[in-house]
């Protein structure tokens, strides 16, 4: 087994254990491999190892990986998007995890040919360094997207604080789930809001216990080529 296959197996075991603890079905969780820090070659290996959901956070990285991988992958854009970059990426991605403002929604509406599945990014922890809407403004924001037929709000996304404090991380994830439940209960045709994109290398197991449907795993999955681990 290659180091990459070993990492994937470890992640798979961790996910299955978290599912057991939470009484969840493994099939309800999608692993998005965040390949932003590795080469197209390593990204190709990730795909060949069976992980087809790939996440990039910059247009340049997305385009480079797509050039090397013309088919077989499902593409997630997970980084903040400058409005002027929308036209470069919007027809190339399957999911956008970082819808966080009306000006971005307007640009997507203008540029997209097909409706785009979006997660609205919420800054639950309130850290100044993080993008996203505050939990309080999220419902109004989603309401205001009603007439944007190129945007489908499938869920919410957040990033937990970078901390060892597991209770704090858990409470951030739980708050996002509670907000998701509230919004899903409104049964808005343009915004089903059933999905939860949360959990990264250090906290995906907690995120799954708290209801994540999409975990975005970078270093723990793809490794770091700078350390020459393969
Ligand atoms: C980089 C990144 C990740 C993955 O981070 P790791 O800690 O390497 O797993 C997940 N989500 C977003 C938005 C990121 O930018």
GROMACS .gro file of C-alpha atoms and ligand atoms in nm:
model
  245
    1UNK     CA    1   0.000   0.000   0.000
    2UNK     CA    2   0.128   0.347  -0.084
    3UNK     CA    3   0.140   0.619   0.185
    4UNK     CA    4  -0.152   0.783   0.007
    5UNK     CA    5  -0.360   0.466   0.020
    6UNK     CA    6  -0.271   0.429   0.387
    7UNK     CA    7  -0.387   0.780   0.465
    8UNK     CA    8  -0.712   0.721   0.281
    9UNK     CA    9  -0.767   0.398   0.472
   10UNK     CA   10  -0.705   0.572   0.806
   11UNK     CA   11  -0.949   0.847   0.713
   12UNK     CA   12  -1.206   0.591   0.603
   13UNK     CA   13  -1.176   0.410   0.939
   14UNK     CA   14  -1.204   0.736   1.130
   15UNK     CA   15  -1.514   0.832   0.933
   16UNK     CA   16  -1.676   0.495   0.991
   17UNK     CA   17  -1.612   0.516   1.366
   18UNK     CA   18  -1.755   0.868   1.383
   19UNK     CA   19  -2.060   0.744   1.190
   20UNK     CA   20  -2.108   0.459   1.437
   21UNK     CA   21  -2.086   0.693   1.736
   22UNK     CA   22  -2.338   0.928   1.575
   23UNK     CA   23  -2.569   0.659   1.437
   24UNK     CA   24  -2.513   0.783   1.083
   25UNK     CA   25  -2.478   0.613   0.748
   26UNK     CA   26  -2.133   0.639   0.588
   27UNK     CA   27  -2.301   0.694   0.251
   28UNK     CA   28  -2.436   1.028   0.370
   29UNK     CA   29  -2.086   1.171   0.385
   30UNK     CA   30  -1.884   1.295   0.088
   31UNK     CA   31  -1.508   1.328   0.123
   32UNK     CA   32  -1.373   1.623  -0.071
   33UNK     CA   33  -0.994   1.593  -0.112
   34UNK     CA   34  -0.849   1.942  -0.091
   35UNK     CA   35  -0.561   1.939  -0.338
   36UNK     CA   36  -0.474   2.310  -0.328
   37UNK     CA   37  -0.125   2.246  -0.191
   38UNK     CA   38  -0.020   1.953  -0.406
   39UNK     CA   39   0.076   1.897  -0.768
   40UNK     CA   40  -0.147   1.782  -1.052
   41UNK     CA   41   0.042   1.452  -1.040
   42UNK     CA   42  -0.050   1.395  -0.674
   43UNK     CA   43  -0.405   1.502  -0.748
   44UNK     CA   44  -0.421   1.241  -1.023
   45UNK     CA   45  -0.307   0.977  -0.771
   46UNK     CA   46  -0.583   1.082  -0.534
   47UNK     CA   47  -0.838   1.035  -0.810
   48UNK     CA   48  -0.688   0.700  -0.909
   49UNK     CA   49  -0.714   0.593  -0.543
   50UNK     CA   50  -1.088   0.638  -0.574
   51UNK     CA   51  -1.153   0.984  -0.428
   52UNK     CA   52  -1.338   1.163  -0.707
   53UNK     CA   53  -1.443   1.480  -0.522
   54UNK     CA   54  -1.161   1.734  -0.547
   55UNK     CA   55  -1.144   2.079  -0.389
   56UNK     CA   56  -0.941   2.381  -0.496
   57UNK     CA   57  -0.942   2.732  -0.350
   58UNK     CA   58  -0.791   2.939  -0.630
   59UNK     CA   59  -0.887   2.975  -0.997
   60UNK     CA   60  -0.529   2.911  -1.111
   61UNK     CA   61  -0.510   2.586  -0.913
   62UNK     CA   62  -0.846   2.472  -1.044
   63UNK     CA   63  -0.752   2.535  -1.406
   64UNK     CA   64  -0.414   2.366  -1.370
   65UNK     CA   65  -0.565   2.054  -1.213
   66UNK     CA   66  -0.844   2.038  -1.469
   67UNK     CA   67  -0.596   2.055  -1.750
   68UNK     CA   68  -0.419   1.751  -1.606
   69UNK     CA   69  -0.745   1.574  -1.521
   70UNK     CA   70  -0.986   1.626  -1.808
   71UNK     CA   71  -1.245   1.382  -1.680
   72UNK     CA   72  -1.361   1.167  -1.392
   73UNK     CA   73  -1.353   1.424  -1.112
   74UNK     CA   74  -1.624   1.626  -0.939
   75UNK     CA   75  -1.494   1.977  -0.876
   76UNK     CA   76  -1.555   2.177  -0.559
   77UNK     CA   77  -1.447   2.538  -0.526
   78UNK     CA   78  -1.382   2.604  -0.158
   79UNK     CA   79  -1.205   2.940  -0.146
   80UNK     CA   80  -1.333   3.296  -0.149
   81UNK     CA   81  -1.405   3.414  -0.501
   82UNK     CA   82  -1.334   3.760  -0.632
   83UNK     CA   83  -1.629   3.868  -0.844
   84UNK     CA   84  -1.409   3.935  -1.144
   85UNK     CA   85  -1.289   3.572  -1.134
   86UNK     CA   86  -1.637   3.422  -1.148
   87UNK     CA   87  -1.641   3.396  -1.525
   88UNK     CA   88  -1.321   3.191  -1.522
   89UNK     CA   89  -1.451   2.923  -1.291
   90UNK     CA   90  -1.827   2.912  -1.282
   91UNK     CA   91  -1.882   2.678  -1.575
   92UNK     CA   92  -1.597   2.455  -1.457
   93UNK     CA   93  -1.716   2.365  -1.110
   94UNK     CA   94  -1.983   2.135  -0.972
   95UNK     CA   95  -2.008   2.293  -0.626
   96UNK     CA   96  -1.926   2.631  -0.477
   97UNK     CA   97  -1.867   2.620  -0.099
   98UNK     CA   98  -1.808   2.991  -0.047
   99UNK     CA   99  -2.111   3.198  -0.144
  100UNK     CA  100  -2.087   3.486   0.103
  101UNK     CA  101  -2.229   3.804  -0.050
  102UNK     CA  102  -2.490   3.943  -0.285
  103UNK     CA  103  -2.237   4.093  -0.528
  104UNK     CA  104  -2.098   3.743  -0.582
  105UNK     CA  105  -2.447   3.603  -0.634
  106UNK     CA  106  -2.516   3.873  -0.892
  107UNK     CA  107  -2.203   3.788  -1.084
  108UNK     CA  108  -2.287   3.416  -1.078
  109UNK     CA  109  -2.637   3.495  -1.201
  110UNK     CA  110  -2.485   3.689  -1.489
  111UNK     CA  111  -2.221   3.434  -1.588
  112UNK     CA  112  -2.359   3.087  -1.520
  113UNK     CA  113  -2.536   2.896  -1.794
  114UNK     CA  114  -2.662   2.616  -1.570
  115UNK     CA  115  -2.771   2.656  -1.207
  116UNK     CA  116  -2.480   2.615  -0.965
  117UNK     CA  117  -2.507   2.414  -0.644
  118UNK     CA  118  -2.385   2.647  -0.370
  119UNK     CA  119  -2.314   2.636   0.000
  120UNK     CA  120  -2.356   2.967   0.180
  121UNK     CA  121  -2.049   3.029   0.393
  122UNK     CA  122  -2.124   3.123   0.750
  123UNK     CA  123  -1.872   3.268   0.993
  124UNK     CA  124  -2.008   3.097   1.303
  125UNK     CA  125  -1.706   3.164   1.523
  126UNK     CA  126  -1.709   3.536   1.439
  127UNK     CA  127  -1.333   3.553   1.390
  128UNK     CA  128  -1.234   3.863   1.195
  129UNK     CA  129  -0.995   3.659   0.980
  130UNK     CA  130  -1.272   3.440   0.842
  131UNK     CA  131  -1.509   3.514   0.557
  132UNK     CA  132  -1.875   3.432   0.563
  133UNK     CA  133  -2.203   3.580   0.679
  134UNK     CA  134  -2.288   3.602   1.044
  135UNK     CA  135  -2.547   3.342   1.149
  136UNK     CA  136  -2.795   3.629   1.205
  137UNK     CA  137  -2.779   3.755   0.848
  138UNK     CA  138  -2.785   3.416   0.679
  139UNK     CA  139  -3.164   3.366   0.657
  140UNK     CA  140  -3.223   3.710   0.501
  141UNK     CA  141  -2.937   3.658   0.261
  142UNK     CA  142  -3.082   3.328   0.142
  143UNK     CA  143  -3.428   3.484   0.111
  144UNK     CA  144  -3.282   3.750  -0.112
  145UNK     CA  145  -3.154   3.485  -0.356
  146UNK     CA  146  -3.505   3.375  -0.449
  147UNK     CA  147  -3.499   3.529  -0.797
  148UNK     CA  148  -3.149   3.409  -0.879
  149UNK     CA  149  -3.233   3.109  -1.092
  150UNK     CA  150  -2.864   3.027  -1.148
  151UNK     CA  151  -2.809   2.966  -0.777
  152UNK     CA  152  -2.931   2.671  -0.580
  153UNK     CA  153  -2.849   2.691  -0.210
  154UNK     CA  154  -2.795   2.327  -0.121
  155UNK     CA  155  -2.639   2.386   0.220
  156UNK     CA  156  -2.417   2.581   0.458
  157UNK     CA  157  -2.042   2.581   0.499
  158UNK     CA  158  -1.819   2.688   0.785
  159UNK     CA  159  -1.463   2.665   0.911
  160UNK     CA  160  -1.406   2.594   1.278
  161UNK     CA  161  -1.151   2.797   1.471
  162UNK     CA  162  -0.798   2.664   1.466
  163UNK     CA  163  -0.785   2.551   1.827
  164UNK     CA  164  -0.728   2.248   2.047
  165UNK     CA  165  -1.052   2.325   2.228
  166UNK     CA  166  -1.276   2.043   2.113
  167UNK     CA  167  -1.584   2.180   2.288
  168UNK     CA  168  -1.549   2.508   2.103
  169UNK     CA  169  -1.509   2.333   1.767
  170UNK     CA  170  -1.808   2.113   1.842
  171UNK     CA  171  -2.025   2.408   1.938
  172UNK     CA  172  -1.940   2.586   1.610
  173UNK     CA  173  -2.044   2.278   1.411
  174UNK     CA  174  -2.358   2.234   1.618
  175UNK     CA  175  -2.460   2.596   1.562
  176UNK     CA  176  -2.425   2.550   1.187
  177UNK     CA  177  -2.637   2.236   1.199
  178UNK     CA  178  -2.908   2.412   1.403
  179UNK     CA  179  -2.912   2.696   1.150
  180UNK     CA  180  -2.931   2.442   0.866
  181UNK     CA  181  -3.226   2.270   1.034
  182UNK     CA  182  -3.411   2.602   1.068
  183UNK     CA  183  -3.353   2.694   0.705
  184UNK     CA  184  -3.431   2.347   0.568
  185UNK     CA  185  -3.765   2.355   0.752
  186UNK     CA  186  -3.869   2.650   0.535
  187UNK     CA  187  -3.869   2.424   0.227
  188UNK     CA  188  -3.766   2.701  -0.008
  189UNK     CA  189  -3.760   2.581  -0.369
  190UNK     CA  190  -3.445   2.779  -0.448
  191UNK     CA  191  -3.278   2.678  -0.122
  192UNK     CA  192  -3.327   2.325   0.007
  193UNK     CA  193  -3.035   2.380   0.251
  194UNK     CA  194  -2.998   2.015   0.344
  195UNK     CA  195  -2.618   1.984   0.329
  196UNK     CA  196  -2.342   2.079   0.573
  197UNK     CA  197  -1.988   2.138   0.449
  198UNK     CA  198  -1.773   2.132   0.762
  199UNK     CA  199  -1.467   1.952   0.897
  200UNK     CA  200  -1.105   1.958   0.783
  201UNK     CA  201  -0.797   1.743   0.859
  202UNK     CA  202  -0.797   1.819   1.231
  203UNK     CA  203  -1.167   1.818   1.306
  204UNK     CA  204  -1.356   1.610   1.048
  205UNK     CA  205  -1.440   1.343   1.300
  206UNK     CA  206  -1.616   1.595   1.526
  207UNK     CA  207  -1.785   1.748   1.222
  208UNK     CA  208  -1.928   1.412   1.123
  209UNK     CA  209  -2.058   1.354   1.475
  210UNK     CA  210  -2.229   1.692   1.445
  211UNK     CA  211  -2.388   1.620   1.108
  212UNK     CA  212  -2.142   1.711   0.829
  213UNK     CA  213  -2.241   1.582   0.485
  214UNK     CA  214  -1.924   1.711   0.317
  215UNK     CA  215  -1.583   1.705   0.483
  216UNK     CA  216  -1.302   1.898   0.315
  217UNK     CA  217  -0.978   1.714   0.392
  218UNK     CA  218  -0.642   1.847   0.275
  219UNK     CA  219  -0.314   1.752   0.439
  220UNK     CA  220  -0.438   1.442   0.622
  221UNK     CA  221  -0.542   1.296   0.288
  222UNK     CA  222  -0.323   1.434   0.013
  223UNK     CA  223  -0.009   1.469   0.224
  224UNK     CA  224   0.239   1.746   0.172
  225UNK     CA  225   0.482   1.704  -0.111
  226UNK     CA  226   0.718   1.965   0.030
  227UNK     CA  227   0.802   1.717   0.305
  228UNK     CA  228   0.876   1.457   0.042
  229UNK     CA  229   0.657   1.197   0.209
  230UNK     CA  230   0.628   0.985  -0.104
  231LIG     C1  231  -0.729   2.431   0.293
  231LIG     C2  232  -0.871   2.416   0.323
  231LIG     C3  233  -0.923   2.294   0.373
  231LIG     C4  234  -0.836   2.175   0.407
  231LIG     O1  235  -0.751   2.202   0.512
  231LIG     P1  236  -0.664   2.087   0.585
  231LIG     O2  237  -0.642   2.138   0.721
  231LIG     O3  238  -0.539   2.074   0.505
  231LIG     O4  239  -0.745   1.963   0.583
  231LIG     C5  240  -1.059   2.286   0.393
  231LIG     N1  241  -1.142   2.390   0.368
  231LIG     C6  242  -1.097   2.508   0.322
  231LIG     C7  243  -1.193   2.619   0.297
  231LIG     C8  244  -0.960   2.525   0.299
  231LIG     O5  245  -0.916   2.643   0.252
   0.00000   0.00000   0.00000
